[in-house]
mmCIF file of C-alpha atoms in Angstrom:
data_model
loop_
_atom_site.group_PDB
_atom_site.id
_atom_site.type_symbol
_atom_site.label_atom_id
_atom_site.label_comp_id
_atom_site.label_asym_id
_atom_site.label_seq_id
_atom_site.Cartn_x
_atom_site.Cartn_y
_atom_site.Cartn_z
ATOM 1 C CA GLY H 1 -54.454 54.307 78.995
ATOM 2 C CA GLY H 2 -57.079 56.135 80.921
ATOM 3 C CA ALA H 3 -58.547 55.644 84.356
ATOM 4 C CA ALA H 4 -60.001 52.237 85.210
ATOM 5 C CA GLY H 5 -63.495 51.928 83.877
ATOM 6 C CA ALA H 6 -63.100 54.937 81.583
ATOM 7 C CA ARG H 7 -64.802 54.523 78.215
ATOM 8 C CA ALA H 8 -63.618 55.822 74.893
ATOM 9 C CA PRO H 9 -65.465 58.902 73.697
ATOM 10 C CA ALA H 10 -68.554 58.192 71.674
ATOM 11 C CA ALA H 11 -68.127 58.404 67.913
ATOM 12 C CA ALA H 12 -69.400 61.523 66.206
ATOM 13 C CA PRO H 13 -73.045 61.153 65.272
ATOM 14 C CA ALA H 14 -73.731 60.089 61.704
ATOM 15 C CA VAL H 15 -75.337 63.122 60.166
ATOM 16 C CA LEU H 16 -77.491 62.136 57.186
ATOM 17 C CA PRO H 17 -78.139 64.425 54.215
ATOM 18 C CA GLY H 18 -81.460 66.162 54.779
ATOM 19 C CA ARG H 19 -81.183 65.826 58.544
ATOM 20 C CA LEU H 20 -79.965 69.429 58.878
ATOM 21 C CA THR H 21 -81.757 72.415 57.371
ATOM 22 C CA LEU H 22 -80.126 75.789 57.605
ATOM 23 C CA VAL H 23 -82.479 78.739 57.117
ATOM 24 C CA VAL H 24 -80.615 81.809 56.058
ATOM 25 C CA GLY H 25 -81.183 85.259 54.589
ATOM 26 C CA ASN H 26 -79.112 86.592 51.742
ATOM 27 C CA LYS H 27 -75.517 85.622 52.548
ATOM 28 C CA ALA H 28 -74.236 88.641 50.613
ATOM 29 C CA TYR H 29 -75.851 90.995 53.103
ATOM 30 C CA SER H 30 -76.186 89.041 56.341
ATOM 31 C CA SER H 31 -72.961 88.242 58.142
ATOM 32 C CA TRP H 32 -74.929 86.204 60.676
ATOM 33 C CA SER H 33 -76.364 83.965 57.951
ATOM 34 C CA LEU H 34 -72.985 83.733 56.188
ATOM 35 C CA ARG H 35 -71.066 82.602 59.284
ATOM 36 C CA ALA H 36 -73.485 79.792 60.101
ATOM 37 C CA TRP H 37 -73.495 78.733 56.417
ATOM 38 C CA LEU H 38 -69.702 78.741 56.228
ATOM 39 C CA ALA H 39 -69.332 76.633 59.383
ATOM 40 C CA LEU H 40 -71.839 74.084 58.137
ATOM 41 C CA ARG H 41 -70.406 74.001 54.664
ATOM 42 C CA ILE H 42 -66.880 73.396 56.025
ATOM 43 C CA ALA H 43 -68.039 70.731 58.499
ATOM 44 C CA ALA H 44 -70.762 68.918 56.526
ATOM 45 C CA GLY H 45 -69.803 69.636 52.947
ATOM 46 C CA ARG H 46 -72.087 70.648 50.088
ATOM 47 C CA GLU H 47 -74.341 67.574 50.427
ATOM 48 C CA GLY H 48 -74.489 67.500 54.262
ATOM 49 C CA PHE H 49 -77.349 69.922 54.740
ATOM 50 C CA VAL H 50 -80.318 71.572 53.061
ATOM 51 C CA GLU H 51 -80.120 75.316 52.653
ATOM 52 C CA HIS H 52 -83.375 77.266 52.742
ATOM 53 C CA VAL H 53 -83.014 80.930 51.733
ATOM 54 C CA VAL H 54 -85.684 83.279 52.996
ATOM 55 C CA ALA H 55 -86.063 86.508 51.035
ATOM 56 C CA LEU H 56 -85.257 89.464 53.249
ATOM 57 C CA ALA H 57 -87.203 91.973 51.149
ATOM 58 C CA GLY H 58 -89.317 94.189 53.386
ATOM 59 C CA ALA H 59 -86.758 94.017 56.207
ATOM 60 C CA GLY H 60 -88.398 94.732 59.504
ATOM 61 C CA SER H 61 -91.950 94.411 58.198
ATOM 62 C CA ASP H 62 -94.631 92.458 59.979
ATOM 63 C CA ALA H 63 -94.982 90.181 56.909
ATOM 64 C CA GLN H 64 -91.266 89.384 56.954
ATOM 65 C CA ARG H 65 -91.287 88.727 60.696
ATOM 66 C CA ALA H 66 -94.311 86.407 60.271
ATOM 67 C CA GLU H 67 -92.459 84.463 57.548
ATOM 68 C CA LEU H 68 -89.262 84.189 59.650
ATOM 69 C CA LEU H 69 -91.235 83.041 62.717
ATOM 70 C CA LYS H 70 -92.073 79.865 60.705
ATOM 71 C CA PHE H 71 -88.428 78.912 61.083
ATOM 72 C CA SER H 72 -87.072 80.677 64.143
ATOM 73 C CA PRO H 73 -88.586 81.663 67.507
ATOM 74 C CA THR H 74 -86.815 85.035 67.290
ATOM 75 C CA GLY H 75 -88.131 85.878 63.793
ATOM 76 C CA LYS H 76 -84.525 86.247 62.651
ATOM 77 C CA VAL H 77 -82.095 84.195 60.573
ATOM 78 C CA PRO H 78 -80.098 82.056 60.641
ATOM 79 C CA ALA H 79 -81.786 79.062 62.188
ATOM 80 C CA LEU H 80 -80.714 75.452 62.046
ATOM 81 C CA PHE H 81 -83.350 72.694 62.194
ATOM 82 C CA ASP H 82 -82.083 69.242 63.173
ATOM 83 C CA ALA H 83 -84.740 66.797 62.052
ATOM 84 C CA GLU H 84 -83.227 63.883 63.997
ATOM 85 C CA ALA H 85 -83.155 65.791 67.286
ATOM 86 C CA GLY H 86 -86.444 67.555 66.497
ATOM 87 C CA PHE H 87 -85.458 71.048 67.418
ATOM 88 C CA THR H 88 -84.270 74.379 66.005
ATOM 89 C CA ILE H 89 -81.176 76.300 67.095
ATOM 90 C CA TRP H 90 -81.097 80.038 66.386
ATOM 91 C CA GLU H 91 -78.297 82.553 66.744
ATOM 92 C CA SER H 92 -75.293 82.078 64.470
ATOM 93 C CA LEU H 93 -72.756 81.481 67.243
ATOM 94 C CA ALA H 94 -74.917 78.821 68.905
ATOM 95 C CA ILE H 95 -75.369 77.186 65.506
ATOM 96 C CA CYS H 96 -71.573 77.178 64.974
ATOM 97 C CA GLU H 97 -71.040 75.565 68.423
ATOM 98 C CA TYR H 98 -73.667 72.914 67.616
ATOM 99 C CA ILE H 99 -72.036 72.201 64.240
ATOM 100 C CA ALA H 100 -68.635 71.897 65.955
ATOM 101 C CA ASP H 101 -70.175 69.300 68.314
ATOM 102 C CA LEU H 102 -71.766 67.355 65.510
ATOM 103 C CA PHE H 103 -68.639 67.370 63.360
ATOM 104 C CA PRO H 104 -65.608 67.294 65.693
ATOM 105 C CA GLU H 105 -63.404 66.044 62.879
ATOM 106 C CA ALA H 106 -63.922 69.396 61.118
ATOM 107 C CA LYS H 107 -61.955 71.117 63.925
ATOM 108 C CA LEU H 108 -63.918 74.332 63.738
ATOM 109 C CA TRP H 109 -62.352 75.423 67.032
ATOM 110 C CA PRO H 110 -58.658 75.196 67.993
ATOM 111 C CA SER H 111 -57.716 72.048 69.924
ATOM 112 C CA ASP H 112 -55.708 73.888 72.603
ATOM 113 C CA PRO H 113 -58.129 74.891 75.406
ATOM 114 C CA ALA H 114 -56.473 78.254 76.004
ATOM 115 C CA VAL H 115 -56.501 79.136 72.323
ATOM 116 C CA ARG H 116 -60.061 77.870 72.011
ATOM 117 C CA GLY H 117 -61.105 80.112 74.885
ATOM 118 C CA LEU H 118 -59.474 83.136 73.267
ATOM 119 C CA ALA H 119 -61.101 82.249 69.914
ATOM 120 C CA ARG H 120 -64.524 81.957 71.538
ATOM 121 C CA ALA H 121 -64.105 85.292 73.331
ATOM 122 C CA VAL H 122 -63.074 87.053 70.112
ATOM 123 C CA SER H 123 -65.878 85.340 68.172
ATOM 124 C CA SER H 124 -68.465 86.401 70.734
ATOM 125 C CA GLU H 125 -67.318 89.973 70.669
ATOM 126 C CA MET H 126 -67.237 90.084 66.862
ATOM 127 C CA HIS H 127 -70.661 88.485 66.768
ATOM 128 C CA SER H 128 -72.433 90.903 69.098
ATOM 129 C CA GLY H 129 -70.333 94.042 69.044
ATOM 130 C CA PHE H 130 -69.467 96.942 66.814
ATOM 131 C CA ALA H 131 -72.994 98.266 66.285
ATOM 132 C CA LYS H 132 -71.778 101.704 65.214
ATOM 133 C CA LEU H 133 -69.405 100.293 62.591
ATOM 134 C CA ARG H 134 -72.104 97.897 61.288
ATOM 135 C CA GLU H 135 -74.462 100.862 60.938
ATOM 136 C CA ALA H 136 -71.888 102.946 59.083
ATOM 137 C CA LEU H 137 -70.671 100.079 56.865
ATOM 138 C CA PRO H 138 -73.296 97.385 56.542
ATOM 139 C CA MET H 139 -72.205 94.110 54.988
ATOM 140 C CA ASN H 140 -72.491 93.976 51.211
ATOM 141 C CA VAL H 141 -70.152 91.511 49.499
ATOM 142 C CA ARG H 142 -71.638 92.337 46.120
ATOM 143 C CA ARG H 143 -70.660 95.960 46.292
ATOM 144 C CA GLU H 144 -68.591 96.931 43.277
ATOM 145 C CA GLY H 145 -67.327 100.340 42.287
ATOM 146 C CA VAL H 146 -69.251 102.076 45.014
ATOM 147 C CA PRO H 147 -67.026 104.377 47.102
ATOM 148 C CA VAL H 148 -66.923 103.825 50.845
ATOM 149 C CA ASN H 149 -68.902 106.423 52.765
ATOM 150 C CA PHE H 150 -66.021 107.915 54.681
ATOM 151 C CA VAL H 151 -68.422 110.416 56.290
ATOM 152 C CA GLY H 152 -70.051 107.481 58.040
ATOM 153 C CA LEU H 153 -66.690 106.506 59.478
ATOM 154 C CA ARG H 154 -66.590 109.830 61.339
ATOM 155 C CA LYS H 155 -69.887 109.138 63.150
ATOM 156 C CA PRO H 156 -69.614 108.846 66.942
ATOM 157 C CA GLY H 157 -68.486 105.418 68.077
ATOM 158 C CA VAL H 158 -67.265 104.186 64.699
ATOM 159 C CA GLY H 159 -63.623 105.059 65.333
ATOM 160 C CA GLU H 160 -63.758 103.312 68.732
ATOM 161 C CA ASP H 161 -65.174 100.183 67.077
ATOM 162 C CA ILE H 162 -62.392 100.166 64.484
ATOM 163 C CA ALA H 163 -59.775 100.711 67.182
ATOM 164 C CA ARG H 164 -61.143 97.791 69.173
ATOM 165 C CA ILE H 165 -61.088 95.471 66.163
ATOM 166 C CA CYS H 166 -57.461 96.460 65.513
ATOM 167 C CA GLU H 167 -56.691 95.754 69.178
ATOM 168 C CA ILE H 168 -58.307 92.292 68.895
ATOM 169 C CA TRP H 169 -56.198 91.462 65.858
ATOM 170 C CA ARG H 170 -53.009 92.671 67.544
ATOM 171 C CA THR H 171 -53.808 90.642 70.622
ATOM 172 C CA CYS H 172 -54.365 87.488 68.572
ATOM 173 C CA LEU H 173 -51.268 87.978 66.407
ATOM 174 C CA GLU H 174 -48.913 88.893 69.276
ATOM 175 C CA CYS H 175 -50.172 86.761 72.148
ATOM 176 C CA GLU H 176 -48.376 83.726 73.499
ATOM 177 C CA TYR H 177 -51.000 81.513 71.855
ATOM 178 C CA SER H 178 -50.301 82.685 68.327
ATOM 179 C CA GLY H 179 -49.733 79.665 66.144
ATOM 180 C CA ARG H 180 -51.003 77.132 68.758
ATOM 181 C CA GLY H 181 -54.178 75.088 68.558
ATOM 182 C CA LYS H 182 -53.841 74.062 64.964
ATOM 183 C CA GLY H 183 -55.028 70.478 64.952
#
C-alpha cells in the first residue's frame, strides 16, 4: 500500500493509429531520423504511427529548409507531430523521451533510476557529440564494398572522439550498474 490518499498512476494514454506522425529524412543516412524511428517502431509497432519521409536531396539548400520548416520549427528532421495533443516535438532525443512517456510498457529506458541516469547521460553525449568522427565517417548503412577512408580517421579530433566512445563503452560494461535496470 501507498500513503493515505495516494492514487494509482494513470494508465498509459491510448495512442490511436494516425495520431502520431513521424517526419524523417532517409534513415540510411540520418542517425537522428533512425533513432526516433526505431524508438517509435519498438514502442508503437508498425501500425502505431504514420511515417512521412522527406527527401533530403539538396541538403542545406533554401528549398530543402523551406520544405522541412513545414514540419519542424528548426527546419531539420526528425519531428514528431501528435495530432491529439496538437503539437510537434523536434530533436530525436526529445522525441524518444516523449515516446517513452506515451508507451511506458515498451520500457525504452532502464527501470533502475541510477542505470536510467547513466543511459540518459550516454545517450545525450552520443546524440550531440563526436562531430569530428561524424564528419570523417558519416552514416551510410547502405555502403557496400566501399573502403573506409582511413585518412579521414587521422584528422584532428577523430582519434579523441573514438577514444571517448571506447571509454563510454568500457564504463557501461564495467560499472556497478552493468546488468541492472532490465525490466
